[in-house]
PDB file of C-alpha atoms in Angstrom:
ATOM      1  CA  ALA F  40     119.529  96.408  84.565  1.00  0.00           C
ATOM      2  CA  LYS F  41     123.268  95.225  85.170  1.00  0.00           C
ATOM      3  CA  LYS F  42     123.767  98.982  85.472  1.00  0.00           C
ATOM      4  CA  SER F  43     121.232  99.534  88.198  1.00  0.00           C
ATOM      5  CA  GLY F  44     122.882  96.824  90.202  1.00  0.00           C
ATOM      6  CA  ALA F  45     120.610  93.808  89.349  1.00  0.00           C
ATOM      7  CA  ALA F  46     122.484  90.160  89.554  1.00  0.00           C
ATOM      8  CA  ALA F  47     120.199  88.485  87.206  1.00  0.00           C
ATOM      9  CA  VAL F  48     117.078  88.663  84.639  1.00  0.00           C
ATOM     10  CA  VAL F  49     113.739  86.644  85.371  1.00  0.00           C
ATOM     11  CA  SER F  50     112.126  85.977  82.116  1.00  0.00           C
ATOM     12  CA  THR F  51     108.782  85.004  81.886  1.00  0.00           C
ATOM     13  CA  THR F  52     107.263  83.093  78.556  1.00  0.00           C
ATOM     14  CA  PRO F  53     105.864  85.165  75.779  1.00  0.00           C
ATOM     15  CA  PHE F  54     102.145  85.691  75.853  1.00  0.00           C
ATOM     16  CA  TYR F  55      98.993  85.991  73.193  1.00  0.00           C
ATOM     17  CA  MET F  56     101.020  84.328  70.358  1.00  0.00           C
ATOM     18  CA  ASN F  57     100.552  80.410  70.223  1.00  0.00           C
ATOM     19  CA  ILE F  58     103.771  79.091  70.589  1.00  0.00           C
ATOM     20  CA  GLY F  59     105.301  75.910  70.815  1.00  0.00           C
ATOM     21  CA  GLN F  60     107.974  73.945  73.505  1.00  0.00           C
ATOM     22  CA  GLU F  61     110.451  74.695  70.359  1.00  0.00           C
ATOM     23  CA  GLU F  62     109.495  78.327  69.692  1.00  0.00           C
ATOM     24  CA  LEU F  63     110.230  78.053  73.079  1.00  0.00           C
ATOM     25  CA  VAL F  64     113.451  76.819  73.831  1.00  0.00           C
ATOM     26  CA  ASN F  65     114.307  79.221  70.285  1.00  0.00           C
ATOM     27  CA  TYR F  66     113.676  81.890  72.228  1.00  0.00           C
ATOM     28  CA  TYR F  67     115.115  81.238  75.548  1.00  0.00           C
ATOM     29  CA  GLU F  68     118.442  80.612  74.337  1.00  0.00           C
ATOM     30  CA  LYS F  69     118.612  83.720  71.792  1.00  0.00           C
ATOM     31  CA  LEU F  70     117.096  86.233  75.067  1.00  0.00           C
ATOM     32  CA  ALA F  71     119.839  84.095  77.213  1.00  0.00           C
ATOM     33  CA  ASP F  72     122.822  84.816  74.355  1.00  0.00           C
ATOM     34  CA  SER F  73     121.509  88.538  74.118  1.00  0.00           C
ATOM     35  CA  ILE F  74     122.443  89.253  77.901  1.00  0.00           C
ATOM     36  CA  ASP F  75     124.978  89.351  80.496  1.00  0.00           C
ATOM     37  CA  LEU F  76     123.382  88.761  83.204  1.00  0.00           C
ATOM     38  CA  PRO F  77     122.422  85.649  84.050  1.00  0.00           C
ATOM     39  CA  LEU F  78     118.920  84.044  83.266  1.00  0.00           C
ATOM     40  CA  PHE F  79     115.856  82.893  84.928  1.00  0.00           C
ATOM     41  CA  LEU F  80     113.251  80.822  83.859  1.00  0.00           C
ATOM     42  CA  TYR F  81     109.769  82.041  84.709  1.00  0.00           C
ATOM     43  CA  ASN F  82     106.605  79.840  85.041  1.00  0.00           C
ATOM     44  CA  MET F  83     103.539  81.439  85.298  1.00  0.00           C
ATOM     45  CA  PRO F  84     100.996  79.778  82.814  1.00  0.00           C
ATOM     46  CA  GLY F  85      98.044  81.461  84.878  1.00  0.00           C
ATOM     47  CA  ASN F  86      99.356  85.239  83.627  1.00  0.00           C
ATOM     48  CA  THR F  87     101.281  84.299  80.624  1.00  0.00           C
ATOM     49  CA  HIS F  88      98.465  80.658  79.444  1.00  0.00           C
ATOM     50  CA  LYS F  89     101.873  79.578  79.081  1.00  0.00           C
ATOM     51  CA  HIS F  90     103.580  76.028  80.795  1.00  0.00           C
ATOM     52  CA  ILE F  91     107.525  75.687  80.313  1.00  0.00           C
ATOM     53  CA  ASP F  92     107.802  71.984  80.203  1.00  0.00           C
ATOM     54  CA  PRO F  93     110.144  70.354  82.515  1.00  0.00           C
ATOM     55  CA  ALA F  94     111.707  68.479  79.042  1.00  0.00           C
ATOM     56  CA  THR F  95     112.472  71.997  77.837  1.00  0.00           C
ATOM     57  CA  ALA F  96     113.810  73.671  80.648  1.00  0.00           C
ATOM     58  CA  ALA F  97     116.187  70.358  80.655  1.00  0.00           C
ATOM     59  CA  LYS F  98     116.630  71.632  77.595  1.00  0.00           C
ATOM     60  CA  LEU F  99     117.829  74.608  78.831  1.00  0.00           C
ATOM     61  CA  ALA F 100     119.709  74.266  81.704  1.00  0.00           C
ATOM     62  CA  LYS F 101     122.505  73.175  79.636  1.00  0.00           C
ATOM     63  CA  HIS F 102     122.647  76.932  78.265  1.00  0.00           C
ATOM     64  CA  PRO F 103     125.817  78.123  80.377  1.00  0.00           C
ATOM     65  CA  ASN F 104     123.775  81.244  80.977  1.00  0.00           C
ATOM     66  CA  ILE F 105     120.309  80.224  81.578  1.00  0.00           C
ATOM     67  CA  VAL F 106     121.232  79.113  85.336  1.00  0.00           C
ATOM     68  CA  GLY F 107     117.022  78.529  86.746  1.00  0.00           C
ATOM     69  CA  LEU F 108     113.717  77.952  87.352  1.00  0.00           C
ATOM     70  CA  LYS F 109     111.002  80.542  88.995  1.00  0.00           C
ATOM     71  CA  ASP F 110     107.584  78.308  89.410  1.00  0.00           C
ATOM     72  CA  SER F 111     104.939  79.749  89.963  1.00  0.00           C
ATOM     73  CA  SER F 112     102.371  77.207  89.127  1.00  0.00           C
ATOM     74  CA  GLY F 113     101.238  76.858  92.308  1.00  0.00           C
ATOM     75  CA  ASP F 114     101.252  73.026  91.767  1.00  0.00           C
ATOM     76  CA  PRO F 115     103.949  71.007  93.772  1.00  0.00           C
ATOM     77  CA  TYR F 116     103.545  67.595  91.246  1.00  0.00           C
ATOM     78  CA  THR F 117     105.035  70.199  88.695  1.00  0.00           C
ATOM     79  CA  PHE F 118     107.785  71.284  90.922  1.00  0.00           C
ATOM     80  CA  GLN F 119     108.228  67.612  91.517  1.00  0.00           C
ATOM     81  CA  ALA F 120     108.053  67.456  87.826  1.00  0.00           C
ATOM     82  CA  TYR F 121     110.881  70.195  87.959  1.00  0.00           C
ATOM     83  CA  LEU F 122     113.229  68.922  90.344  1.00  0.00           C
ATOM     84  CA  GLU F 123     112.992  65.325  88.557  1.00  0.00           C
ATOM     85  CA  ALA F 124     113.673  66.495  85.048  1.00  0.00           C
ATOM     86  CA  LEU F 125     116.432  68.476  86.151  1.00  0.00           C
ATOM     87  CA  LYS F 126     118.609  66.596  88.392  1.00  0.00           C
ATOM     88  CA  SER F 127     120.977  66.227  86.429  1.00  0.00           C
ATOM     89  CA  PHE F 128     122.073  69.594  86.792  1.00  0.00           C
ATOM     90  CA  PRO F 129     122.506  70.352  90.142  1.00  0.00           C
ATOM     91  CA  GLU F 130     123.748  73.522  89.714  1.00  0.00           C
ATOM     92  CA  PHE F 131     120.628  74.815  87.962  1.00  0.00           C
ATOM     93  CA  SER F 132     118.341  76.202  91.273  1.00  0.00           C
ATOM     94  CA  VAL F 133     114.875  75.604  90.846  1.00  0.00           C
ATOM     95  CA  LEU F 134     113.233  77.985  93.151  1.00  0.00           C
ATOM     96  CA  VAL F 135     108.928  78.192  94.530  1.00  0.00           C
ATOM     97  CA  GLY F 136     106.759  81.442  93.669  1.00  0.00           C
ATOM     98  CA  PRO F 137     103.735  80.836  95.911  1.00  0.00           C
ATOM     99  CA  GLU F 138     105.238  81.054  99.857  1.00  0.00           C
ATOM    100  CA  GLU F 139     101.730  78.983 100.422  1.00  0.00           C
ATOM    101  CA  ILE F 140     104.340  76.372  99.736  1.00  0.00           C
ATOM    102  CA  LEU F 141     107.017  76.990 100.423  1.00  0.00           C
ATOM    103  CA  ALA F 142     108.074  74.398 103.255  1.00  0.00           C
ATOM    104  CA  ASP F 143     107.104  71.441 100.827  1.00  0.00           C
ATOM    105  CA  THR F 144     108.824  72.490  98.181  1.00  0.00           C
ATOM    106  CA  LEU F 145     111.732  72.355 100.289  1.00  0.00           C
ATOM    107  CA  ALA F 146     111.534  69.286 101.161  1.00  0.00           C
ATOM    108  CA  MET F 147     110.734  67.910  98.125  1.00  0.00           C
ATOM    109  CA  GLY F 148     114.353  69.246  97.076  1.00  0.00           C
ATOM    110  CA  GLY F 149     114.050  72.755  95.637  1.00  0.00           C
ATOM    111  CA  ASN F 150     116.051  75.098  96.209  1.00  0.00           C
ATOM    112  CA  GLY F 151     114.087  77.759  97.924  1.00  0.00           C
ATOM    113  CA  GLY F 152     111.715  81.006  96.787  1.00  0.00           C
ATOM    114  CA  VAL F 153     111.039  84.345  95.307  1.00  0.00           C
ATOM    115  CA  THR F 154     108.351  85.235  97.181  1.00  0.00           C
ATOM    116  CA  GLY F 155     106.205  88.027  97.687  1.00  0.00           C
ATOM    117  CA  GLY F 156     105.834  88.499 101.425  1.00  0.00           C
ATOM    118  CA  ALA F 157     110.009  88.457 101.733  1.00  0.00           C
ATOM    119  CA  ASN F 158     109.404  92.072 100.623  1.00  0.00           C
ATOM    120  CA  LEU F 159     107.039  92.943 103.237  1.00  0.00           C
ATOM    121  CA  PHE F 160     109.651  90.210 105.876  1.00  0.00           C
ATOM    122  CA  PRO F 161     112.826  89.195 104.554  1.00  0.00           C
ATOM    123  CA  LYS F 162     113.615  88.232 107.897  1.00  0.00           C
ATOM    124  CA  LEU F 163     111.001  85.612 108.505  1.00  0.00           C
ATOM    125  CA  TYR F 164     111.496  83.735 104.974  1.00  0.00           C
ATOM    126  CA  VAL F 165     114.971  83.812 105.583  1.00  0.00           C
ATOM    127  CA  ALA F 166     114.437  82.026 108.886  1.00  0.00           C
ATOM    128  CA  LEU F 167     111.949  79.494 107.565  1.00  0.00           C
ATOM    129  CA  PHE F 168     115.012  78.841 105.181  1.00  0.00           C
ATOM    130  CA  GLU F 169     117.986  78.588 107.449  1.00  0.00           C
ATOM    131  CA  ALA F 170     115.914  76.487 109.556  1.00  0.00           C
ATOM    132  CA  PHE F 171     115.637  73.571 106.774  1.00  0.00           C
ATOM    133  CA  GLU F 172     118.756  73.401 106.323  1.00  0.00           C
ATOM    134  CA  LYS F 173     119.393  73.176 109.828  1.00  0.00           C
ATOM    135  CA  GLY F 174     117.006  70.235 109.957  1.00  0.00           C
ATOM    136  CA  GLU F 175     114.517  71.640 112.585  1.00  0.00           C
ATOM    137  CA  THR F 176     111.232  70.146 110.992  1.00  0.00           C
ATOM    138  CA  ASP F 177     109.316  71.776 113.378  1.00  0.00           C
ATOM    139  CA  ARG F 178     110.195  75.661 113.260  1.00  0.00           C
ATOM    140  CA  VAL F 179     110.192  74.711 110.295  1.00  0.00           C
ATOM    141  CA  GLN F 180     106.552  74.018 110.150  1.00  0.00           C
ATOM    142  CA  GLU F 181     105.916  77.018 112.204  1.00  0.00           C
ATOM    143  CA  LEU F 182     107.185  79.529 110.445  1.00  0.00           C
ATOM    144  CA  GLN F 183     105.040  78.347 107.458  1.00  0.00           C
ATOM    145  CA  GLU F 184     102.416  78.549 109.530  1.00  0.00           C
ATOM    146  CA  VAL F 185     102.921  82.618 110.440  1.00  0.00           C
ATOM    147  CA  ILE F 186     103.911  82.647 106.490  1.00  0.00           C
ATOM    148  CA  LEU F 187      99.980  81.232 105.582  1.00  0.00           C
ATOM    149  CA  TYR F 188      98.483  83.593 107.956  1.00  0.00           C
ATOM    150  CA  LEU F 189     100.243  86.617 106.228  1.00  0.00           C
ATOM    151  CA  SER F 190      98.533  85.128 102.995  1.00  0.00           C
ATOM    152  CA  GLU F 191      95.080  84.838 103.878  1.00  0.00           C
ATOM    153  CA  GLN F 192      95.387  88.034 105.476  1.00  0.00           C
ATOM    154  CA  LEU F 193      97.392  90.345 103.256  1.00  0.00           C
ATOM    155  CA  TYR F 194      96.959  89.352 100.118  1.00  0.00           C
ATOM    156  CA  GLN F 195      93.392  87.179  99.379  1.00  0.00           C
ATOM    157  CA  ASN F 196      90.053  88.889  99.377  1.00  0.00           C
ATOM    158  CA  GLU F 197      87.692  86.464  97.316  1.00  0.00           C
ATOM    159  CA  ASN F 198      86.192  89.782  95.182  1.00  0.00           C
ATOM    160  CA  TYR F 199      89.641  90.521  93.310  1.00  0.00           C
ATOM    161  CA  SER F 200      91.149  87.848  90.999  1.00  0.00           C
ATOM    162  CA  SER F 201      94.199  90.109  91.414  1.00  0.00           C
ATOM    163  CA  SER F 202      93.424  90.651  94.998  1.00  0.00           C
ATOM    164  CA  TYR F 203      97.237  89.641  95.576  1.00  0.00           C
ATOM    165  CA  LEU F 204      99.027  92.022  93.564  1.00  0.00           C
ATOM    166  CA  LYS F 205      96.245  94.827  95.079  1.00  0.00           C
ATOM    167  CA  GLY F 206      97.297  93.420  98.803  1.00  0.00           C
ATOM    168  CA  LEU F 207     100.546  93.196  98.335  1.00  0.00           C
ATOM    169  CA  LYS F 208     101.217  96.707  96.514  1.00  0.00           C
ATOM    170  CA  ALA F 209      98.705  97.806  99.571  1.00  0.00           C
ATOM    171  CA  THR F 210     101.511  96.442 102.498  1.00  0.00           C
ATOM    172  CA  MET F 211     103.894  97.856 101.008  1.00  0.00           C
ATOM    173  CA  SER F 212     103.492 100.814 100.867  1.00  0.00           C
ATOM    174  CA  PHE F 213     102.030 101.383 104.029  1.00  0.00           C
ATOM    175  CA  GLU F 214     105.464  99.690 105.407  1.00  0.00           C
ATOM    176  CA  GLY F 215     106.882 102.445 103.185  1.00  0.00           C
ATOM    177  CA  LEU F 216     109.110 100.359 100.626  1.00  0.00           C
ATOM    178  CA  CYS F 217     106.516 101.668  97.441  1.00  0.00           C
ATOM    179  CA  GLN F 218     103.556 103.635  96.228  1.00  0.00           C
ATOM    180  CA  GLY F 219     100.690 101.710  96.406  1.00  0.00           C
ATOM    181  CA  ASN F 220     100.251 102.315  92.742  1.00  0.00           C
ATOM    182  CA  LEU F 221      98.827 100.062  89.881  1.00  0.00           C
ATOM    183  CA  ALA F 222      98.843 100.275  86.533  1.00  0.00           C
ATOM    184  CA  LEU F 223      95.782 100.107  84.322  1.00  0.00           C
ATOM    185  CA  PRO F 224      94.290  98.178  84.333  1.00  0.00           C
ATOM    186  CA  LEU F 225      94.109  97.211  87.769  1.00  0.00           C
ATOM    187  CA  TYR F 226      93.826  99.687  90.893  1.00  0.00           C
ATOM    188  CA  SER F 227      94.618 100.275  94.350  1.00  0.00           C
ATOM    189  CA  TYR F 228      91.569  99.597  97.287  1.00  0.00           C
ATOM    190  CA  SER F 229      88.961 101.662  98.159  1.00  0.00           C
ATOM    191  CA  GLU F 230      89.753 103.378 100.964  1.00  0.00           C
ATOM    192  CA  GLY F 231      87.420 100.736 102.996  1.00  0.00           C
ATOM    193  CA  LEU F 232      89.363  98.186 102.692  1.00  0.00           C
ATOM    194  CA  GLU F 233      93.310 100.229 102.694  1.00  0.00           C
ATOM    195  CA  ASN F 234      91.755 100.709 106.411  1.00  0.00           C
ATOM    196  CA  ARG F 235      90.918  97.464 106.603  1.00  0.00           C
ATOM    197  CA  ARG F 236      94.576  96.063 105.110  1.00  0.00           C
ATOM    198  CA  LEU F 237      95.778  98.410 106.962  1.00  0.00           C
ATOM    199  CA  ALA F 238      94.690  97.418 109.997  1.00  0.00           C
ATOM    200  CA  LEU F 239      95.387  93.769 109.739  1.00  0.00           C
ATOM    201  CA  PHE F 240      98.960  94.774 107.705  1.00  0.00           C
ATOM    202  CA  HIS F 241      99.823  96.143 111.940  1.00  0.00           C
ATOM    203  CA  TYR F 242      98.243  93.048 114.119  1.00  0.00           C
ATOM    204  CA  SER F 243     100.235  90.515 111.233  1.00  0.00           C
ATOM    205  CA  THR F 244     103.456  93.271 111.450  1.00  0.00           C
ATOM    206  CA  PHE F 245     103.390  92.331 115.735  1.00  0.00           C
ATOM    207  CA  ILE F 246     102.741  88.881 115.165  1.00  0.00           C
ATOM    208  CA  VAL F 247     106.316  88.314 112.253  1.00  0.00           C
ATOM    209  CA  ARG F 248     108.203  90.729 114.967  1.00  0.00           C
ATOM    210  CA  TYR F 249     107.014  89.844 118.629  1.00  0.00           C
ATOM    211  CA  PHE F 250     105.548  86.357 118.433  1.00  0.00           C
ATOM    212  CA  LYS F 251     106.658  83.462 120.663  1.00  0.00           C
ATOM    213  CA  LEU F 252     106.304  80.525 118.758  1.00  0.00           C
ATOM    214  CA  GLU F 253     104.213  78.062 121.659  1.00  0.00           C
ATOM    215  CA  ASP F 254     102.275  81.005 121.941  1.00  0.00           C
ATOM    216  CA  TRP F 255     101.171  81.192 118.647  1.00  0.00           C
ATOM    217  CA  LYS F 256      97.974  79.435 118.229  1.00  0.00           C
ATOM    218  CA  ILE F 257      96.792  82.033 121.004  1.00  0.00           C
ATOM    219  CA  ILE F 258      98.451  84.953 119.202  1.00  0.00           C
ATOM    220  CA  GLN F 259      97.190  84.024 116.443  1.00  0.00           C
ATOM    221  CA  LYS F 260      94.207  84.113 117.174  1.00  0.00           C
ATOM    222  CA  ARG F 261      93.410  86.636 119.217  1.00  0.00           C
ATOM    223  CA  LEU F 262      95.457  89.460 116.469  1.00  0.00           C
ATOM    224  CA  LEU F 263      93.230  87.604 114.503  1.00  0.00           C
ATOM    225  CA  LEU F 264      89.554  88.740 116.560  1.00  0.00           C
ATOM    226  CA  LYS F 265      90.965  92.291 116.941  1.00  0.00           C
ATOM    227  CA  ALA F 266      91.776  92.751 113.529  1.00  0.00           C
ATOM    228  CA  MET F 267      88.279  91.840 112.598  1.00  0.00           C
ATOM    229  CA  CYS F 268      86.454  93.777 115.035  1.00  0.00           C
ATOM    230  CA  GLY F 269      88.607  96.440 113.722  1.00  0.00           C
ATOM    231  CA  VAL F 270      90.817  97.744 116.201  1.00  0.00           C
ATOM    232  CA  PRO F 271      92.527 100.710 115.575  1.00  0.00           C
ATOM    233  CA  ARG F 272      95.758 100.989 114.493  1.00  0.00           C
ATOM    234  CA  ASP F 273      97.686 102.727 117.606  1.00  0.00           C
ATOM    235  CA  HIS F 274      96.219  99.537 119.908  1.00  0.00           C
ATOM    236  CA  VAL F 275      98.857  97.564 118.481  1.00  0.00           C
ATOM    237  CA  ASN F 276     101.244  98.557 121.163  1.00  0.00           C
ATOM    238  CA  HIS F 277      99.008  97.453 124.299  1.00  0.00           C
ATOM    239  CA  ILE F 278      98.561  94.571 122.374  1.00  0.00           C
ATOM    240  CA  SER F 279      99.985  91.800 125.448  1.00  0.00           C
TER     241      SER F 279
END
């Protein structure tokens, strides 16, 4: 990874085996000792079924090569507990995964986010962070509303537990950033769902790149209605 240009390593907890917090500490310390890149802890209990306790994170923050934590639990209370446990380590970064609570976690004292949508619209997420740094609370809220809209339209499909990854990979493939293939046991959307996602993606792209904040509510309703009605992809340039 370092030879390929990686700046850090993000590591989830081990899964399958039943392990406790002391074993997590031992695991991460040995991992941090064995690599040349800085290490970020990754709390993703929804996938690994293992949770990094805030006290465990505080113990690991003492290691010179463990520099931060990404929390994808989606629970603001868990995020707040990390901030409280790590307040004695100001250089230790606490980042959020789910972009739906990005603004909230920044307000709590978080250092930023590692979000899926930033792969598609990086400037949108940078703009929100910069607005927060400048104290522009109204701007932060407006940009967070756009992020929530993208989340609802691009990632969520109640028919699949894996809808987030399916939606993200599909929309990234529309942008030419990657192929839309998924490793088994996951698989890509059907052609019909792909076409619907493609329509929603292009309208979402229009929103992010061209919308005026004061017209956001009007544009949101108009584009959502058009996308749901199956307006062809090549009509996107004719929306006023």
